Amino acid sequence: MDAQSQWTGLDAGRLDRITDHIERNYIQPQKIAGCQVMVARHGHQAYFRSFGHMDLSRGKAMRDDTIFRIYSMTKPITSVALMQLYEKGLFQLNDPVSRVIPSWKGHRVWVSGDGDQMVTEEPKRPVSFRDMLCHTGGLTYGSMLAMLGAPDSGNPVDKAYATHNVRRGDGQTLEDFVQALSRVPLRYQPGERWQYSVSTDVCGHLIEALSGMPLDEYFQKNIFEPLGMVDTAFDVPDSKLDRFAANYRRGPDKKLQMIDDPQQSAYRKKPTFLSGGGGLVGTTADYHRFTEMLRRGGELDGNRILGPRTLELMHRNHLKGGGDLGTMAIGAFSETAYDGVGFGLGFASTLDEVTSGSLGAGDYYWGGAASTIFWVDPKEDITVVFMTQLIPSATFNFRGQLKSIIYSSIVD
């Protein structure tokens, strides 16, 4: 056994099957332009490799320090940031969000009908901070689903998002956004179901309101600087543009089509809407430092981001009655499978290996719209970060395939 295998308990030869799998199944047939895979165990890097290209049209090879759009992998960072304020006693999980956003006191819950004929009822309880962290508050992604690579469900509540101008684009602010949401009915009674939603953008507003700081400044001071996440931000400055990857989708002919050219990208300037739900860019190295902090119970290199008990609370299952997403979820759009999977305060978690058909019970994770993924497994002491740029994320099951290879490489 080589030294690396002794440190990590991972068989280096078996782990290197990742290389053949990615090259043969994705890079050579150009199903993706390129990607990076980082695997660490017990705090030691076991595998890191860059594949393919960051920009096919310009012939630019994937760099180890490539900057990616991480989209919804922003959500765990936002959730950690909000829970830092929980640790300061600024809110309790069951507090109503209307304590901070008074206009939310008028929320109604959809029952039936559409448009002017819509029938609504009073919520049985207010939408809580826990609901925003868990996606159990009755919010949806509304008419924005199509932009995220998923078909609009056509539910009357989703249509109401467009009617009331609920947008996350440039020119909007988090304050505009939450006020528009106050005019939209909830899709279901708070806490009764789960639906992937704009809730984490609301968490971004709550961070600003409770801390008195813009979200980007809060992230920089309280997460990025302490963790040494030097390339994670809401925009890509000119000095780093050469490292910014192109973003792609798979066309009807199954060939890659560029959908966001780094040279023309909206990420070249700071947005007015600081999306806590999906606005960040960053590197594999940066996100690895975030996952290492999680693995170590909230601390890295002497900088404590969260208390260990707070973090344990975050990745426990908070769904009603201890249920899984298979029984609680509305809609098929999210960054996880549903059966045997629970959801906590910003993370999904594998509850049962048999039901989920996946190893790693007790792990917690999330992904992004461009097929990026990460997970932390406290039992096996593993962290994994996978970066690529392919929308939508449901195109290929990278997480499942990597788990099969990585977990079968554990030999201790």
PDB file of C-alpha atoms in Angstrom, residues 139-308:
ATOM      1  CA  LEU A 139     -42.470  29.006  -2.141  1.00  0.00           C
ATOM      2  CA  THR A 140     -41.588  27.642  -5.608  1.00  0.00           C
ATOM      3  CA  TYR A 141     -39.254  28.570  -8.453  1.00  0.00           C
ATOM      4  CA  GLY A 142     -42.292  29.935 -10.288  1.00  0.00           C
ATOM      5  CA  SER A 143     -41.911  30.951 -13.898  1.00  0.00           C
ATOM      6  CA  MET A 144     -38.116  30.864 -13.484  1.00  0.00           C
ATOM      7  CA  LEU A 145     -38.028  27.074 -13.879  1.00  0.00           C
ATOM      8  CA  ALA A 146     -37.502  27.209 -17.639  1.00  0.00           C
ATOM      9  CA  MET A 147     -34.378  29.363 -17.182  1.00  0.00           C
ATOM     10  CA  LEU A 148     -33.019  26.723 -14.809  1.00  0.00           C
ATOM     11  CA  GLY A 149     -33.307  23.951 -17.347  1.00  0.00           C
ATOM     12  CA  ALA A 150     -36.647  22.554 -16.140  1.00  0.00           C
ATOM     13  CA  PRO A 151     -40.116  22.898 -17.651  1.00  0.00           C
ATOM     14  CA  ASP A 152     -42.560  25.233 -15.960  1.00  0.00           C
ATOM     15  CA  SER A 153     -45.041  23.120 -14.016  1.00  0.00           C
ATOM     16  CA  GLY A 154     -47.925  25.330 -15.078  1.00  0.00           C
ATOM     17  CA  ASN A 155     -49.321  25.395 -11.545  1.00  0.00           C
ATOM     18  CA  PRO A 156     -51.374  28.574 -10.934  1.00  0.00           C
ATOM     19  CA  VAL A 157     -48.997  29.608  -8.156  1.00  0.00           C
ATOM     20  CA  ASP A 158     -46.023  29.378 -10.526  1.00  0.00           C
ATOM     21  CA  LYS A 159     -47.876  31.608 -12.986  1.00  0.00           C
ATOM     22  CA  ALA A 160     -48.522  34.122 -10.201  1.00  0.00           C
ATOM     23  CA  TYR A 161     -44.749  34.657  -9.849  1.00  0.00           C
ATOM     24  CA  ALA A 162     -44.708  36.198 -13.334  1.00  0.00           C
ATOM     25  CA  THR A 163     -47.924  38.125 -12.704  1.00  0.00           C
ATOM     26  CA  HIS A 164     -46.425  39.776  -9.623  1.00  0.00           C
ATOM     27  CA  ASN A 165     -43.013  40.336 -11.224  1.00  0.00           C
ATOM     28  CA  VAL A 166     -41.028  38.025  -8.972  1.00  0.00           C
ATOM     29  CA  ARG A 167     -37.647  38.217 -10.675  1.00  0.00           C
ATOM     30  CA  ARG A 168     -33.994  37.687  -9.753  1.00  0.00           C
ATOM     31  CA  GLY A 169     -32.402  39.550 -12.648  1.00  0.00           C
ATOM     32  CA  ASP A 170     -30.216  42.606 -12.934  1.00  0.00           C
ATOM     33  CA  GLY A 171     -31.933  45.771 -11.799  1.00  0.00           C
ATOM     34  CA  GLN A 172     -33.678  43.883  -9.004  1.00  0.00           C
ATOM     35  CA  THR A 173     -32.601  43.809  -5.359  1.00  0.00           C
ATOM     36  CA  LEU A 174     -33.252  41.333  -2.565  1.00  0.00           C
ATOM     37  CA  GLU A 175     -35.618  43.867  -0.967  1.00  0.00           C
ATOM     38  CA  ASP A 176     -37.619  44.179  -4.222  1.00  0.00           C
ATOM     39  CA  PHE A 177     -37.706  40.408  -4.439  1.00  0.00           C
ATOM     40  CA  VAL A 178     -39.086  39.632  -0.978  1.00  0.00           C
ATOM     41  CA  GLN A 179     -41.710  42.365  -1.297  1.00  0.00           C
ATOM     42  CA  ALA A 180     -42.898  40.870  -4.607  1.00  0.00           C
ATOM     43  CA  LEU A 181     -43.060  37.439  -2.942  1.00  0.00           C
ATOM     44  CA  SER A 182     -45.397  38.811  -0.283  1.00  0.00           C
ATOM     45  CA  ARG A 183     -48.042  39.212  -2.998  1.00  0.00           C
ATOM     46  CA  VAL A 184     -47.802  35.615  -4.236  1.00  0.00           C
ATOM     47  CA  PRO A 185     -49.841  32.859  -2.538  1.00  0.00           C
ATOM     48  CA  LEU A 186     -48.004  29.947  -0.974  1.00  0.00           C
ATOM     49  CA  ARG A 187     -48.162  26.684  -2.936  1.00  0.00           C
ATOM     50  CA  TYR A 188     -48.993  24.611   0.183  1.00  0.00           C
ATOM     51  CA  GLN A 189     -49.371  24.938   3.940  1.00  0.00           C
ATOM     52  CA  PRO A 190     -45.978  25.755   5.543  1.00  0.00           C
ATOM     53  CA  GLY A 191     -44.139  22.660   6.735  1.00  0.00           C
ATOM     54  CA  GLU A 192     -46.527  20.212   5.079  1.00  0.00           C
ATOM     55  CA  ARG A 193     -44.577  19.541   1.874  1.00  0.00           C
ATOM     56  CA  TRP A 194     -41.177  20.218   0.269  1.00  0.00           C
ATOM     57  CA  GLN A 195     -40.541  22.018  -2.994  1.00  0.00           C
ATOM     58  CA  TYR A 196     -37.257  23.308  -4.354  1.00  0.00           C
ATOM     59  CA  SER A 197     -37.649  27.057  -4.440  1.00  0.00           C
ATOM     60  CA  VAL A 198     -36.366  30.603  -4.184  1.00  0.00           C
ATOM     61  CA  SER A 199     -36.279  30.220  -0.393  1.00  0.00           C
ATOM     62  CA  THR A 200     -32.501  30.537  -0.172  1.00  0.00           C
ATOM     63  CA  ASP A 201     -32.660  33.896  -1.932  1.00  0.00           C
ATOM     64  CA  VAL A 202     -34.979  34.940   0.891  1.00  0.00           C
ATOM     65  CA  CYS A 203     -32.288  33.681   3.288  1.00  0.00           C
ATOM     66  CA  GLY A 204     -29.910  36.087   1.550  1.00  0.00           C
ATOM     67  CA  HIS A 205     -32.250  38.966   2.316  1.00  0.00           C
ATOM     68  CA  LEU A 206     -32.599  37.814   5.931  1.00  0.00           C
ATOM     69  CA  ILE A 207     -28.790  37.873   6.263  1.00  0.00           C
ATOM     70  CA  GLU A 208     -28.704  41.442   4.999  1.00  0.00           C
ATOM     71  CA  ALA A 209     -31.565  42.561   7.245  1.00  0.00           C
ATOM     72  CA  LEU A 210     -30.211  40.922  10.403  1.00  0.00           C
ATOM     73  CA  SER A 211     -26.536  41.770   9.887  1.00  0.00           C
ATOM     74  CA  GLY A 212     -26.925  45.230   8.400  1.00  0.00           C
ATOM     75  CA  MET A 213     -24.434  44.268   5.651  1.00  0.00           C
ATOM     76  CA  PRO A 214     -24.844  43.646   1.916  1.00  0.00           C
ATOM     77  CA  LEU A 215     -24.733  39.919   1.214  1.00  0.00           C
ATOM     78  CA  ASP A 216     -21.462  40.017  -0.731  1.00  0.00           C
ATOM     79  CA  GLU A 217     -19.720  41.923   2.058  1.00  0.00           C
ATOM     80  CA  TYR A 218     -21.100  39.565   4.695  1.00  0.00           C
ATOM     81  CA  PHE A 219     -19.860  36.523   2.766  1.00  0.00           C
ATOM     82  CA  GLN A 220     -16.430  38.099   2.258  1.00  0.00           C
ATOM     83  CA  LYS A 221     -15.920  39.042   5.910  1.00  0.00           C
ATOM     84  CA  ASN A 222     -17.457  36.007   7.600  1.00  0.00           C
ATOM     85  CA  ILE A 223     -16.830  33.089   5.232  1.00  0.00           C
ATOM     86  CA  PHE A 224     -14.523  33.746   2.287  1.00  0.00           C
ATOM     87  CA  GLU A 225     -11.697  35.576   4.071  1.00  0.00           C
ATOM     88  CA  PRO A 226     -11.597  33.267   7.134  1.00  0.00           C
ATOM     89  CA  LEU A 227     -11.603  30.173   4.885  1.00  0.00           C
ATOM     90  CA  GLY A 228      -9.182  31.524   2.297  1.00  0.00           C
ATOM     91  CA  MET A 229     -11.726  31.253  -0.512  1.00  0.00           C
ATOM     92  CA  VAL A 230      -9.898  33.754  -2.704  1.00  0.00           C
ATOM     93  CA  ASP A 231     -11.786  33.239  -5.984  1.00  0.00           C
ATOM     94  CA  THR A 232     -15.403  32.935  -4.795  1.00  0.00           C
ATOM     95  CA  ALA A 233     -17.594  35.960  -5.578  1.00  0.00           C
ATOM     96  CA  PHE A 234     -20.693  37.213  -7.375  1.00  0.00           C
ATOM     97  CA  ASP A 235     -18.642  38.407 -10.365  1.00  0.00           C
ATOM     98  CA  VAL A 236     -15.419  37.698 -12.262  1.00  0.00           C
ATOM     99  CA  PRO A 237     -13.026  40.678 -12.433  1.00  0.00           C
ATOM    100  CA  ASP A 238     -11.032  41.354 -15.598  1.00  0.00           C
ATOM    101  CA  SER A 239      -7.861  40.141 -13.878  1.00  0.00           C
ATOM    102  CA  LYS A 240      -9.380  36.635 -13.558  1.00  0.00           C
ATOM    103  CA  LEU A 241     -11.308  36.492 -16.831  1.00  0.00           C
ATOM    104  CA  ASP A 242      -8.752  34.214 -18.490  1.00  0.00           C
ATOM    105  CA  ARG A 243      -9.611  31.537 -15.887  1.00  0.00           C
ATOM    106  CA  PHE A 244     -13.413  31.732 -16.330  1.00  0.00           C
ATOM    107  CA  ALA A 245     -14.955  28.675 -18.017  1.00  0.00           C
ATOM    108  CA  ALA A 246     -17.552  28.731 -20.759  1.00  0.00           C
ATOM    109  CA  ASN A 247     -20.986  27.327 -19.958  1.00  0.00           C
ATOM    110  CA  TYR A 248     -22.751  24.801 -22.191  1.00  0.00           C
ATOM    111  CA  ARG A 249     -25.957  22.940 -22.808  1.00  0.00           C
ATOM    112  CA  ARG A 250     -26.639  19.789 -24.791  1.00  0.00           C
ATOM    113  CA  GLY A 251     -28.448  20.607 -28.017  1.00  0.00           C
ATOM    114  CA  PRO A 252     -31.179  18.538 -29.703  1.00  0.00           C
ATOM    115  CA  ASP A 253     -28.398  16.859 -31.738  1.00  0.00           C
ATOM    116  CA  LYS A 254     -26.654  15.973 -28.415  1.00  0.00           C
ATOM    117  CA  LYS A 255     -23.765  18.288 -29.302  1.00  0.00           C
ATOM    118  CA  LEU A 256     -22.523  20.977 -26.937  1.00  0.00           C
ATOM    119  CA  GLN A 257     -23.760  24.529 -27.436  1.00  0.00           C
ATOM    120  CA  MET A 258     -22.159  27.448 -25.606  1.00  0.00           C
ATOM    121  CA  ILE A 259     -24.802  29.379 -23.688  1.00  0.00           C
ATOM    122  CA  ASP A 260     -22.580  31.772 -21.742  1.00  0.00           C
ATOM    123  CA  ASP A 261     -19.390  33.052 -23.318  1.00  0.00           C
ATOM    124  CA  PRO A 262     -16.938  34.137 -20.606  1.00  0.00           C
ATOM    125  CA  GLN A 263     -16.029  37.236 -22.635  1.00  0.00           C
ATOM    126  CA  GLN A 264     -19.663  38.383 -22.845  1.00  0.00           C
ATOM    127  CA  SER A 265     -20.963  36.950 -19.574  1.00  0.00           C
ATOM    128  CA  ALA A 266     -23.166  38.873 -17.157  1.00  0.00           C
ATOM    129  CA  TYR A 267     -20.740  37.701 -14.462  1.00  0.00           C
ATOM    130  CA  ARG A 268     -18.233  40.279 -15.692  1.00  0.00           C
ATOM    131  CA  LYS A 269     -19.946  42.927 -13.566  1.00  0.00           C
ATOM    132  CA  LYS A 270     -21.334  42.878 -10.046  1.00  0.00           C
ATOM    133  CA  PRO A 271     -25.086  42.203 -10.118  1.00  0.00           C
ATOM    134  CA  THR A 272     -27.657  44.294  -8.307  1.00  0.00           C
ATOM    135  CA  PHE A 273     -29.420  41.070  -7.265  1.00  0.00           C
ATOM    136  CA  LEU A 274     -27.072  39.157  -4.968  1.00  0.00           C
ATOM    137  CA  SER A 275     -28.543  35.687  -5.288  1.00  0.00           C
ATOM    138  CA  GLY A 276     -27.974  33.609  -2.175  1.00  0.00           C
ATOM    139  CA  GLY A 277     -29.720  30.835  -4.066  1.00  0.00           C
ATOM    140  CA  GLY A 278     -27.409  30.665  -7.056  1.00  0.00           C
ATOM    141  CA  GLY A 279     -25.250  33.690  -7.751  1.00  0.00           C
ATOM    142  CA  LEU A 280     -21.682  32.689  -6.937  1.00  0.00           C
ATOM    143  CA  VAL A 281     -18.708  31.630  -9.020  1.00  0.00           C
ATOM    144  CA  GLY A 282     -15.693  29.867  -7.569  1.00  0.00           C
ATOM    145  CA  THR A 283     -12.969  27.254  -7.936  1.00  0.00           C
ATOM    146  CA  THR A 284     -12.696  23.630  -6.919  1.00  0.00           C
ATOM    147  CA  ALA A 285      -9.953  24.590  -4.469  1.00  0.00           C
ATOM    148  CA  ASP A 286     -12.178  27.217  -2.815  1.00  0.00           C
ATOM    149  CA  TYR A 287     -15.147  24.904  -2.484  1.00  0.00           C
ATOM    150  CA  HIS A 288     -12.890  22.184  -1.133  1.00  0.00           C
ATOM    151  CA  ARG A 289     -11.929  24.561   1.678  1.00  0.00           C
ATOM    152  CA  PHE A 290     -15.627  25.092   2.409  1.00  0.00           C
ATOM    153  CA  THR A 291     -16.249  21.327   2.515  1.00  0.00           C
ATOM    154  CA  GLU A 292     -13.175  20.818   4.717  1.00  0.00           C
ATOM    155  CA  MET A 293     -14.630  23.319   7.174  1.00  0.00           C
ATOM    156  CA  LEU A 294     -17.840  21.292   7.171  1.00  0.00           C
ATOM    157  CA  ARG A 295     -15.962  18.013   7.613  1.00  0.00           C
ATOM    158  CA  ARG A 296     -14.036  19.442  10.553  1.00  0.00           C
ATOM    159  CA  GLY A 297     -17.200  20.502  12.363  1.00  0.00           C
ATOM    160  CA  GLY A 298     -17.219  24.177  11.414  1.00  0.00           C
ATOM    161  CA  GLU A 299     -13.521  25.096  11.719  1.00  0.00           C
ATOM    162  CA  LEU A 300     -10.549  25.300   9.358  1.00  0.00           C
ATOM    163  CA  ASP A 301      -6.978  26.460  10.017  1.00  0.00           C
ATOM    164  CA  GLY A 302      -7.932  27.924  13.368  1.00  0.00           C
ATOM    165  CA  ASN A 303     -10.902  29.904  12.019  1.00  0.00           C
ATOM    166  CA  ARG A 304     -14.241  28.787  13.405  1.00  0.00           C
ATOM    167  CA  ILE A 305     -17.162  29.464  11.056  1.00  0.00           C
ATOM    168  CA  LEU A 306     -19.858  27.544  12.976  1.00  0.00           C
ATOM    169  CA  GLY A 307     -20.112  25.583  16.188  1.00  0.00           C
ATOM    170  CA  PRO A 308     -20.049  21.799  15.685  1.00  0.00           C
TER     171      PRO A 308
END
